[in-house]
Tab-separated table of C-alpha atoms in Angstrom:
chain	number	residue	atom	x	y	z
P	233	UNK	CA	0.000	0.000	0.000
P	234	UNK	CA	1.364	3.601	-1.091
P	235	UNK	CA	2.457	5.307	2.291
P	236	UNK	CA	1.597	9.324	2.975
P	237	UNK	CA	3.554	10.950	5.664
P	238	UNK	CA	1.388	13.497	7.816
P	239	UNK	CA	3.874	15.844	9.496
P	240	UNK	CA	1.555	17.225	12.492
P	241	UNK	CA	2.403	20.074	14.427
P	242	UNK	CA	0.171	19.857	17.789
P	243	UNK	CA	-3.621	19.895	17.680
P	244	UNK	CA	-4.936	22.569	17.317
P	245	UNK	CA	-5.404	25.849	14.770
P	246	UNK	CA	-3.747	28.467	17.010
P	247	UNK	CA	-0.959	26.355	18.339
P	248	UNK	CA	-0.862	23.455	16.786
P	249	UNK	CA	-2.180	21.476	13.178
P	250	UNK	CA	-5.641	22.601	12.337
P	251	UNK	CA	-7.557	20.168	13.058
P	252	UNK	CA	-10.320	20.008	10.336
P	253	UNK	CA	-6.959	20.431	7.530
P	254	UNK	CA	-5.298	17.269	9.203
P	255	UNK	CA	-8.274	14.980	9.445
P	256	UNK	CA	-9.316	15.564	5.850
P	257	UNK	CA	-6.162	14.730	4.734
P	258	UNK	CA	-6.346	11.695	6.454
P	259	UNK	CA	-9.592	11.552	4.753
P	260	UNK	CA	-8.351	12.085	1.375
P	261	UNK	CA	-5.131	9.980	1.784
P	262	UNK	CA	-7.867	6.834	2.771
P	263	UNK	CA	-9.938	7.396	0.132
P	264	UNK	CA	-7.571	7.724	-2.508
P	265	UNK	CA	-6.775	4.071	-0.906
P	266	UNK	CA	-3.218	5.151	0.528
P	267	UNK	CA	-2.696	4.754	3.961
P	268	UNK	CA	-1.298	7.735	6.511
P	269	UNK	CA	1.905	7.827	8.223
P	270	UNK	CA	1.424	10.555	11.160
P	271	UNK	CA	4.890	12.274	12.368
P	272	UNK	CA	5.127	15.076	14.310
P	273	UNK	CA	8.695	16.669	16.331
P	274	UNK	CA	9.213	15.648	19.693
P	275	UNK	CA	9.676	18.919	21.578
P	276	UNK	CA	7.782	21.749	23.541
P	277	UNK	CA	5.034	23.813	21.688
P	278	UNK	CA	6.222	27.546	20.774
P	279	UNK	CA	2.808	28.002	23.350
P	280	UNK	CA	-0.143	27.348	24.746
P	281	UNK	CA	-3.417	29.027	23.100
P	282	UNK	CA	-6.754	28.626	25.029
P	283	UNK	CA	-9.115	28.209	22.168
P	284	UNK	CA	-11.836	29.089	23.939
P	285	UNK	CA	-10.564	32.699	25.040
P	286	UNK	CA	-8.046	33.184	22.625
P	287	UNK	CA	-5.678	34.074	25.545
P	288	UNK	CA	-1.846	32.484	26.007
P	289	UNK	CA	-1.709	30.182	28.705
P	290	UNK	CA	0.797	31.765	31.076
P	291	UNK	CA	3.262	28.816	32.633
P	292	UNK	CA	1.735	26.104	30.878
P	293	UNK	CA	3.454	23.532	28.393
P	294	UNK	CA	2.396	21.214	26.000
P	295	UNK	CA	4.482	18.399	23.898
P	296	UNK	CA	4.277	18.612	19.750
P	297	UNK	CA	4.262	14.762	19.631
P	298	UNK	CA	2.073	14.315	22.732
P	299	UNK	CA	-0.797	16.446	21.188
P	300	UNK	CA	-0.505	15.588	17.476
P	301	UNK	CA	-1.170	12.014	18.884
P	302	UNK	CA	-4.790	13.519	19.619
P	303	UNK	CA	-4.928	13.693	15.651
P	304	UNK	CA	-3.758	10.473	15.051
P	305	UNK	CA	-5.370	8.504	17.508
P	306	UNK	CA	-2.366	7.088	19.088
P	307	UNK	CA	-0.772	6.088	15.868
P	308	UNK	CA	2.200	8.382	15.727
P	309	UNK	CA	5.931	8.479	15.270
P	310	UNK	CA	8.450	10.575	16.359
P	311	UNK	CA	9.219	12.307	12.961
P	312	UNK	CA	13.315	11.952	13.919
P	313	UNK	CA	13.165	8.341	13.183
P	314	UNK	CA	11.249	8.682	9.435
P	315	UNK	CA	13.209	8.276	6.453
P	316	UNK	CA	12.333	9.325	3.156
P	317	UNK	CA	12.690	5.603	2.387
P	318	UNK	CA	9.767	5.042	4.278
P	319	UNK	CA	6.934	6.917	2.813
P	320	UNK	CA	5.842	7.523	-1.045
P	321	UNK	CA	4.856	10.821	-0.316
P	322	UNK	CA	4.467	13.944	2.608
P	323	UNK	CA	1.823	16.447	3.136
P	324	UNK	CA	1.544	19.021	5.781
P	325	UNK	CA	-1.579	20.243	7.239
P	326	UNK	CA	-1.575	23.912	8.309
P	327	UNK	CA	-2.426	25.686	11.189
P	328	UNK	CA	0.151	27.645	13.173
P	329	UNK	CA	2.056	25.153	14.629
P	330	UNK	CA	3.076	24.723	10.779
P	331	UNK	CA	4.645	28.338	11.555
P	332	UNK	CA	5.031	28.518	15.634
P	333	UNK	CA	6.386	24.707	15.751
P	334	UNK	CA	8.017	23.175	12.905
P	335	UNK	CA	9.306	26.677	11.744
P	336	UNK	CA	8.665	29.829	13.347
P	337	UNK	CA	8.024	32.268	10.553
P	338	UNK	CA	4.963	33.090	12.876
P	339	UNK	CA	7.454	34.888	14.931
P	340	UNK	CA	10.678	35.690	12.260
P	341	UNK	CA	8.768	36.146	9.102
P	342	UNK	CA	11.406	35.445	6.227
P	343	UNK	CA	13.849	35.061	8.713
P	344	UNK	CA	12.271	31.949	9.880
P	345	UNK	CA	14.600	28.679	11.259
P	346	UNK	CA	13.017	25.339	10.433
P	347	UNK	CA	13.154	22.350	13.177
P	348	UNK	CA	16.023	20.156	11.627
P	349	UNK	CA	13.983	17.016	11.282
P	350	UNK	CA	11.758	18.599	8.542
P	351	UNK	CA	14.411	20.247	7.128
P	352	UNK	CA	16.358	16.809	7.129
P	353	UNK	CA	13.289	14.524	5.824
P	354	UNK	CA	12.025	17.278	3.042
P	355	UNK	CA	15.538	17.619	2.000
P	356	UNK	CA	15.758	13.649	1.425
P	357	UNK	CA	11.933	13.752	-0.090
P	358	UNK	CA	13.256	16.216	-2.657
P	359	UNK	CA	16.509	14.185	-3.612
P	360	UNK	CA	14.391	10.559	-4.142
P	361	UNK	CA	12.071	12.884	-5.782
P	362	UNK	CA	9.005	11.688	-3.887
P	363	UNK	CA	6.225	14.312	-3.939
P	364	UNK	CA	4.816	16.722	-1.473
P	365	UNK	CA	2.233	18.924	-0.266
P	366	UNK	CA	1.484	21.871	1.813
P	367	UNK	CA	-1.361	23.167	3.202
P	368	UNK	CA	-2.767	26.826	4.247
P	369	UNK	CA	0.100	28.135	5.681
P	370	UNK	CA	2.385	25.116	5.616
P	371	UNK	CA	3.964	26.499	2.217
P	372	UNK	CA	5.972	29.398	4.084
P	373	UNK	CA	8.023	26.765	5.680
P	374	UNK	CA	8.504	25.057	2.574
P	375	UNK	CA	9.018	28.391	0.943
P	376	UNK	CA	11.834	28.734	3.408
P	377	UNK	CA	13.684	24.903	2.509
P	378	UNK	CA	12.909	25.486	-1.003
P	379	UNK	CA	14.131	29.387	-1.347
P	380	UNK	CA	16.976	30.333	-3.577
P	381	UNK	CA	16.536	27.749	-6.445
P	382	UNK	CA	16.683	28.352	-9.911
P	383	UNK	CA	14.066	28.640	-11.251
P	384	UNK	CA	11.989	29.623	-8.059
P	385	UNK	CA	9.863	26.998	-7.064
P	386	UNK	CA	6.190	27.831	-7.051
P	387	UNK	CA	3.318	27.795	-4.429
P	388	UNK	CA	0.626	29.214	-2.980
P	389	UNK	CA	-0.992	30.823	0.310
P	390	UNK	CA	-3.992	31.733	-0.892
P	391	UNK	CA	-4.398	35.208	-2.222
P	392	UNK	CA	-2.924	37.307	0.986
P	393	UNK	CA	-0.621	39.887	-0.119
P	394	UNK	CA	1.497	40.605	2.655
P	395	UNK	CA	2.122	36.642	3.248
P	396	UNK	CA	2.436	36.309	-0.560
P	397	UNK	CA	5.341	39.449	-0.337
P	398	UNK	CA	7.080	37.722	2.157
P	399	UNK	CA	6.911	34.196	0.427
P	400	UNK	CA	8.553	36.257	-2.606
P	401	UNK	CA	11.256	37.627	-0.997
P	402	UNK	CA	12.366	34.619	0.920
P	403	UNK	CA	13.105	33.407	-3.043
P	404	UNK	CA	9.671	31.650	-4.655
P	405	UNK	CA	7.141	32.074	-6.653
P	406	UNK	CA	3.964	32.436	-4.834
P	407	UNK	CA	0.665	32.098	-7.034
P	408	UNK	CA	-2.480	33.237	-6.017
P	409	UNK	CA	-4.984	30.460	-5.829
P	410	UNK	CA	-8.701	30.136	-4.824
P	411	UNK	CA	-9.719	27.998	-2.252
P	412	UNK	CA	-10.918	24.951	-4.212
P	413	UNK	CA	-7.677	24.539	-6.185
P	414	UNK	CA	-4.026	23.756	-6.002
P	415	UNK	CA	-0.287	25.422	-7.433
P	416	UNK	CA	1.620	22.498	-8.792
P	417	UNK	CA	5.133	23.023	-9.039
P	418	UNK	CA	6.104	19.790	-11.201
P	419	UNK	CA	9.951	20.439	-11.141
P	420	UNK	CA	9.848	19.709	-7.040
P	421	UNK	CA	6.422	18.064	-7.135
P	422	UNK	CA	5.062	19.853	-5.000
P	423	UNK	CA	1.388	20.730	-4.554
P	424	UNK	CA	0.060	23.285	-1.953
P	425	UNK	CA	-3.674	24.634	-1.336
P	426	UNK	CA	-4.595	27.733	0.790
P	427	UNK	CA	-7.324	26.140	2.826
P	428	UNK	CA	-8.102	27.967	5.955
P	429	UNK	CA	-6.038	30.633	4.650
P	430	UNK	CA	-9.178	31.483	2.437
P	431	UNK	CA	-12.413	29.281	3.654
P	432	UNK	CA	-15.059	30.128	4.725
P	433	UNK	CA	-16.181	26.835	6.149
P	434	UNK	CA	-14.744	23.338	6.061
P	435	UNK	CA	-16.724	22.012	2.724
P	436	UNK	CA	-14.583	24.145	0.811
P	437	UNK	CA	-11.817	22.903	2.911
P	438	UNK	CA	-11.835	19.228	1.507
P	439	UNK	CA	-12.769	20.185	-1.591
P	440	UNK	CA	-8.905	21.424	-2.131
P	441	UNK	CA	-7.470	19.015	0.267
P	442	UNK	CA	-8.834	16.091	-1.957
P	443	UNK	CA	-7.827	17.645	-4.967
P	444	UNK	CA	-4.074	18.469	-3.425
P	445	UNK	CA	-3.660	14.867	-2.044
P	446	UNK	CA	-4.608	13.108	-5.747
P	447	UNK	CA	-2.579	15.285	-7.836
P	448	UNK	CA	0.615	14.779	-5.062
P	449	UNK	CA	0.009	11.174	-5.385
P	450	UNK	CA	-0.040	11.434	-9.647
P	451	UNK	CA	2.842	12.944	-9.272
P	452	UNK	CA	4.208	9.536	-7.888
F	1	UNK	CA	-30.193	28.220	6.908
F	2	UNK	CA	-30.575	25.105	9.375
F	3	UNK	CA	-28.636	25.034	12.130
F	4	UNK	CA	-26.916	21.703	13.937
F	5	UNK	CA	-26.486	21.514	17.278
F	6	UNK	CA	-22.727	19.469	17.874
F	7	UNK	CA	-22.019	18.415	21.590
F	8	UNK	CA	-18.325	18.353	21.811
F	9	UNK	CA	-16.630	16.825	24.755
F	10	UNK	CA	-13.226	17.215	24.698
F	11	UNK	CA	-10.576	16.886	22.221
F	12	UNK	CA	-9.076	13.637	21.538
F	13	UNK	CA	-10.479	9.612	21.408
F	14	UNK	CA	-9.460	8.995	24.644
F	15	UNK	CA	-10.250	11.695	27.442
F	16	UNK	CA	-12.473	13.715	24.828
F	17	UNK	CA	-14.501	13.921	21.624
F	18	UNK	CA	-13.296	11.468	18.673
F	19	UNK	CA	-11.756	14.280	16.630
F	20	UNK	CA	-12.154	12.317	13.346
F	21	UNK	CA	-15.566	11.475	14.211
F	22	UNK	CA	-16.519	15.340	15.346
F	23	UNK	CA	-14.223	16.877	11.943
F	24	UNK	CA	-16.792	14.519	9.724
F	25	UNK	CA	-19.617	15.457	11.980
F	26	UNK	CA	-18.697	19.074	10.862
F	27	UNK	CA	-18.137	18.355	7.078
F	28	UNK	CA	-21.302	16.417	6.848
F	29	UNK	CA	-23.291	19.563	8.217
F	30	UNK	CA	-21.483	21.995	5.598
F	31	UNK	CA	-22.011	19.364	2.804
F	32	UNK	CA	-25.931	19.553	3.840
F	33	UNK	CA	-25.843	23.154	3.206
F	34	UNK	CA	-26.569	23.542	7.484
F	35	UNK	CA	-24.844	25.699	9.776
F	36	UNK	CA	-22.828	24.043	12.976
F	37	UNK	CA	-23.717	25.180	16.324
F	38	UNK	CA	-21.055	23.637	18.355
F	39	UNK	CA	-21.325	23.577	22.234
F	40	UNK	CA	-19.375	21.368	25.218
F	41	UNK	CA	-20.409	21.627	28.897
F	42	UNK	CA	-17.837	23.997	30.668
F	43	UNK	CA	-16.482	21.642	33.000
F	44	UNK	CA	-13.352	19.469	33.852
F	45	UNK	CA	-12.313	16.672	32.213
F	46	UNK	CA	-12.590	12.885	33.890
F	47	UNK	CA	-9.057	13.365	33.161
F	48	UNK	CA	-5.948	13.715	30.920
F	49	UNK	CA	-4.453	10.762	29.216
F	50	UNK	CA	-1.348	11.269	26.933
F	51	UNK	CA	-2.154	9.932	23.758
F	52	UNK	CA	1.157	8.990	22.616
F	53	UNK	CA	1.772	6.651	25.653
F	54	UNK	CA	-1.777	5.913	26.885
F	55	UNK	CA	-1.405	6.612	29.908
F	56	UNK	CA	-3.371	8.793	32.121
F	57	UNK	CA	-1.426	12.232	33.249
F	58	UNK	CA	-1.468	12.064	37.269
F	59	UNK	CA	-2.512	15.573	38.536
F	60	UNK	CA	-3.344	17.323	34.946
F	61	UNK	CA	-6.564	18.867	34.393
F	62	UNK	CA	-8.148	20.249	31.693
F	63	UNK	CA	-11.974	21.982	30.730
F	64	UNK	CA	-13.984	20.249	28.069
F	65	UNK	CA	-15.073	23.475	26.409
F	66	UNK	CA	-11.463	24.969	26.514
F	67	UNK	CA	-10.430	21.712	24.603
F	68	UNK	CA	-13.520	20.869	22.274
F	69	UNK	CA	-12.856	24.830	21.312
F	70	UNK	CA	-10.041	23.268	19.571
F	71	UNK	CA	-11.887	21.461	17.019
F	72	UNK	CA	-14.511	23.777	16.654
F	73	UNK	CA	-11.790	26.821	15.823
F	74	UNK	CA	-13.299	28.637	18.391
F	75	UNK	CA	-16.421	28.983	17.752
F	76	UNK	CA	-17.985	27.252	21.040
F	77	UNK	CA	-20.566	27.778	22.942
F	78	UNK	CA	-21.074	26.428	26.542
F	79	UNK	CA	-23.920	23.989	26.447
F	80	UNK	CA	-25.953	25.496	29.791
F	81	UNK	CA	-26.920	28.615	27.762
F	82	UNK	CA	-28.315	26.470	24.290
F	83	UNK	CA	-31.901	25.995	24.119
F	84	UNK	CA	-33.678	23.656	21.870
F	85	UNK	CA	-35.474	26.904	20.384
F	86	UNK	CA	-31.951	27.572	18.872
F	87	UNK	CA	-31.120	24.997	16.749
F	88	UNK	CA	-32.931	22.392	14.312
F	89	UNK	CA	-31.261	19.017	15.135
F	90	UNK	CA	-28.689	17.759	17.750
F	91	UNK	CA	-25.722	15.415	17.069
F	92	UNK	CA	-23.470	14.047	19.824
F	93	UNK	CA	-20.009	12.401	18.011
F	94	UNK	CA	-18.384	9.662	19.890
F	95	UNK	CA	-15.352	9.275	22.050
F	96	UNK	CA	-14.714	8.561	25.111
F	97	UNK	CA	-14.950	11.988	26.579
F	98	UNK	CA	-19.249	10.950	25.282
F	99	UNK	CA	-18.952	8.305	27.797
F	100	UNK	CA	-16.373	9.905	30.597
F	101	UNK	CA	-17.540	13.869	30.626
F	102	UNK	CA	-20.823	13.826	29.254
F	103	UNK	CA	-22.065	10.763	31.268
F	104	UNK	CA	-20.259	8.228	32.977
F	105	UNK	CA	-20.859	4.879	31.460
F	106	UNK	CA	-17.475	4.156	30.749
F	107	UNK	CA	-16.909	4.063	34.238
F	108	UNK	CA	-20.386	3.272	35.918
F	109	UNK	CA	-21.692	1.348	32.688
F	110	UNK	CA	-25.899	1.232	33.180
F	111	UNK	CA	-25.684	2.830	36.376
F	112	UNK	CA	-24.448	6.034	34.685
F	113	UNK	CA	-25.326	9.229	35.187
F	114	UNK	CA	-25.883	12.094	32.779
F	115	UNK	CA	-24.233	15.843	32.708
F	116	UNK	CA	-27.642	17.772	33.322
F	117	UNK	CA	-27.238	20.469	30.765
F	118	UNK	CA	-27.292	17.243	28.077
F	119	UNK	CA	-29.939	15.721	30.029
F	120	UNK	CA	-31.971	18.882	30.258
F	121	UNK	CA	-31.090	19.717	26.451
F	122	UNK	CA	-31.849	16.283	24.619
F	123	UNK	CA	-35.296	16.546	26.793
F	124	UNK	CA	-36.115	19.775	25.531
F	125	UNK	CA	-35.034	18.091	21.695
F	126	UNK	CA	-37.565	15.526	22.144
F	127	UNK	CA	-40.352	17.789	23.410
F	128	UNK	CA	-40.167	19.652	20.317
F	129	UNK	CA	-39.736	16.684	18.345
F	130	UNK	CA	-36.314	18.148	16.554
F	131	UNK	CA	-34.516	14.922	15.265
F	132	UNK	CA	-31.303	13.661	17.318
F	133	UNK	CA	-28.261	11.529	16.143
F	134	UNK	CA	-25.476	9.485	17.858
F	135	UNK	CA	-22.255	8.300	17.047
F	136	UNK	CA	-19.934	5.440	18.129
F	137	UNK	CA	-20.629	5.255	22.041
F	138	UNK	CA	-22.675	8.422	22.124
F	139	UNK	CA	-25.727	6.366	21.999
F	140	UNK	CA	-25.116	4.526	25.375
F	141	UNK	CA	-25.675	7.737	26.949
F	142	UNK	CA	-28.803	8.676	25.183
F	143	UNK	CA	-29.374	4.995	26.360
F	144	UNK	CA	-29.572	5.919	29.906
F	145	UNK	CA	-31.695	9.239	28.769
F	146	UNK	CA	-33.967	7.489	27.102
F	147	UNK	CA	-34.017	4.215	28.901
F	148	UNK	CA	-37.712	2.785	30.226
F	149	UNK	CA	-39.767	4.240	27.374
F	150	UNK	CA	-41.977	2.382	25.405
F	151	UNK	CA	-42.239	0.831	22.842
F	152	UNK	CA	-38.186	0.887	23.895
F	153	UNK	CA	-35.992	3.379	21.709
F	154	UNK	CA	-33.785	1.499	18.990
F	155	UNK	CA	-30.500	2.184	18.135
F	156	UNK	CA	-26.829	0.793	17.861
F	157	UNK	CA	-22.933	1.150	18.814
F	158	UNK	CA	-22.411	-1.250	16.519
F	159	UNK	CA	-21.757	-5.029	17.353
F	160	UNK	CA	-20.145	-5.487	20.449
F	161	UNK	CA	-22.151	-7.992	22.200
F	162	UNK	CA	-20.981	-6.795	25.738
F	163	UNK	CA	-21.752	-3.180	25.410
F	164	UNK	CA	-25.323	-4.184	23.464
F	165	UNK	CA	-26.296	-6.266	26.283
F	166	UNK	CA	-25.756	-3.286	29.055
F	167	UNK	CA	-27.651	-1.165	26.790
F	168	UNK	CA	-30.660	-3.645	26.222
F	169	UNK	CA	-30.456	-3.718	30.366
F	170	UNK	CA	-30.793	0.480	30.412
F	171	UNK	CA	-34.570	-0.131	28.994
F	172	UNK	CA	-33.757	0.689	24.990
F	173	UNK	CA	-33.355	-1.713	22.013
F	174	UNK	CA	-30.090	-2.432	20.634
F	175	UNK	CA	-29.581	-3.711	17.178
F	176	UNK	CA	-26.742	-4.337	15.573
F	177	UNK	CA	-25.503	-1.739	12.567
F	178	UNK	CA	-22.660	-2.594	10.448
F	179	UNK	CA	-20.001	0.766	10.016
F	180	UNK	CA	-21.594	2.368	6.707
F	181	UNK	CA	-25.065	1.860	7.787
F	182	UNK	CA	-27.546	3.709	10.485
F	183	UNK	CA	-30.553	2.550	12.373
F	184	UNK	CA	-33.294	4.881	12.458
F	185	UNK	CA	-35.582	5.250	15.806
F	186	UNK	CA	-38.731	7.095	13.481
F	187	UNK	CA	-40.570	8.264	16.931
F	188	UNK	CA	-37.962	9.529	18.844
F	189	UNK	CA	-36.369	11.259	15.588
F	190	UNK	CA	-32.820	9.564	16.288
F	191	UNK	CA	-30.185	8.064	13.933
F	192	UNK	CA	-27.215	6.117	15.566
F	193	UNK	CA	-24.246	4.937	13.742
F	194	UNK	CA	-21.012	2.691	14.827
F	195	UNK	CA	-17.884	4.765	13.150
F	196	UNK	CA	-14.919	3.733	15.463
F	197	UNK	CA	-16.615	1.277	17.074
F	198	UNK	CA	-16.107	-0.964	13.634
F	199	UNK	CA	-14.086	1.288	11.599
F	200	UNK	CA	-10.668	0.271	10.249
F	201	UNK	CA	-10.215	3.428	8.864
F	202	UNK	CA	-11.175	7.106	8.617
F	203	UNK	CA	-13.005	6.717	5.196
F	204	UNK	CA	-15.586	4.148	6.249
F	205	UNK	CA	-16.173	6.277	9.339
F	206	UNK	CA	-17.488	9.478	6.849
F	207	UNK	CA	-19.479	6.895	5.192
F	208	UNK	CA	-21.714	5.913	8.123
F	209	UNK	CA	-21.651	9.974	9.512
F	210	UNK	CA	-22.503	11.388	6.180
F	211	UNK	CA	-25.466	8.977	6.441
F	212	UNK	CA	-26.950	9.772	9.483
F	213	UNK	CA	-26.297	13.425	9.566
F	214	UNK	CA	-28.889	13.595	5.961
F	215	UNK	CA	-31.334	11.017	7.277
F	216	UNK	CA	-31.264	13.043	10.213
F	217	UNK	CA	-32.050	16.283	8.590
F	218	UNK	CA	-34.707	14.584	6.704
F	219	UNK	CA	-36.632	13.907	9.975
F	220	UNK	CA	-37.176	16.977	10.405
């Protein structure tokens, strides 16, 4: 069975993955009759968000791994001990922990550092050339692995134009894209989708999430 | 537009709501062209278990509404001020935070009691005859709600023949459901459904949901 890596980033949209993104492409990746590989870094959250307030929890600490387990139901590794040998392919979900956790362009902007392990298992995605995708804002930490090349990769955050600036000068192509359809970038294979960068409710959602997990796994 | 009541519980299968089960729950609604009212009871947790190790987290607490505002983005409201005026249908996704915060079967099985703001709100839901569904254990507490009628209320968790028989003992009828299908109590307006009580996978879960979330709308 084709494997899909699913790099999670905690559980949650304002600290973590975002939740509806990483279910549906669990969703997608089952129905398109692959089967998911959930990952996520083993390491203290940037924060904690109370979702219900909005407010940072003051003192209070939460594990990347630990939560992102929430997501995956207890079927989870610790993304340092995934090799590019051992998936087909690797999406990741947005939310902020996509940009508080596994980079934290939240924070830096273009000046963003990505957690090594990502860094590490995109880098040896990109040189078996196995495909990828990103999701909502997922793409600025790709943006950030993948700046510099020649010719600029492309990819997509939607259709914000500060985000999109930024993207741009950290040395890609961003494409504006609606909410129900991907940027393909067939020189890196690499698909991205804005999602909850643009939706205004979670149909729309999985309409581009099914759409960005089939074309990743044509690009096989 | 129609608006769905979703009692949330938590977030995460084993101290909360069954985030795969609550995300479809959600999608299902949208896909119906409804609107997603999404409420928990603002209370504390039965308690914490890490779901990366299983194991329960000795002297960490944590409040059902702060978490299940993780899964609804937000956009919560505590159950105590949602009347059955308000919305058109309820749905209650599984979990065990269904079965350890809203009620306590999981711990006190047909002896169980109910939180009374669900108690209080699924009575007002059958008093207006608004149409009900539950998913995965959910039903074993509307079991113990709507235990002793008659004729006895119908409905399933599936096919566990333990679990049937302590329902059958709370005064309702269980019948067995396989994952993609529903069973349909017509006078009480409820649809039940198995999802991760069968499911081997996230796909045939949205199956059985996307079922009962339209033949519940259609009962009303």
């Amino acid at each position: 069975m084709i494997k899909v890596g699913v790099v999670l980033a905690g559980c949650g949209v304002y600290d973590g993955s975002e939740i509806h993104e990483a279910v549906l492409t669990l969703l997608a990746i089952a129905k398109a009759g692959a089967e998911a590989v959930c990952m996520a870094p083993d390491m203290e959250q940037m924060h904690v968000i109370n979702h219900f307030s909005g407010q940072t929890e003051d003192g209070c600490s939460r594990n990347v791994l630990v939560e992102s387990a929430r997501i995956a139901r207890g079927q989870i590794l610790d993304i340092a001990t995934v090799k590019a040998d051992d998936i087909d392919a690797l999406v990741f979900p947005g939310g902020y922990g996509a940009a508080k956790n596994l980079c934290d362009f939240a924070v830096q902007g273009a000046d963003c550092t990505v957690n090594e392990q990502v860094k590490r298992l995109v880098a040896e995605m990109l040189a078996a050339e196995k495909p990828l995708a990103g999701i909502c804002i997922a793409p600025a930490m790709l943006a950030k692995i993948l700046g510099q090349q020649q010719p600029p990769a492309t990819l997509t955050i939607g259709t914000d134009r500060d985000t999109a600036a930024t993207l741009d000068s950290m040395g890609v192509k961003h494409v504006a894209c609606p909410v129900d359809e991907v940027v393909v970038d067939k020189q890196r294979k690499l698909v991205t989708t804005p999602a909850y960068m643009l939706a205004d409710n979670i149909a729309q959602v999985a309409v581009g999430i099914d759409k960005a997990i089939k074309l990743m796994l044509k690009l096989r």
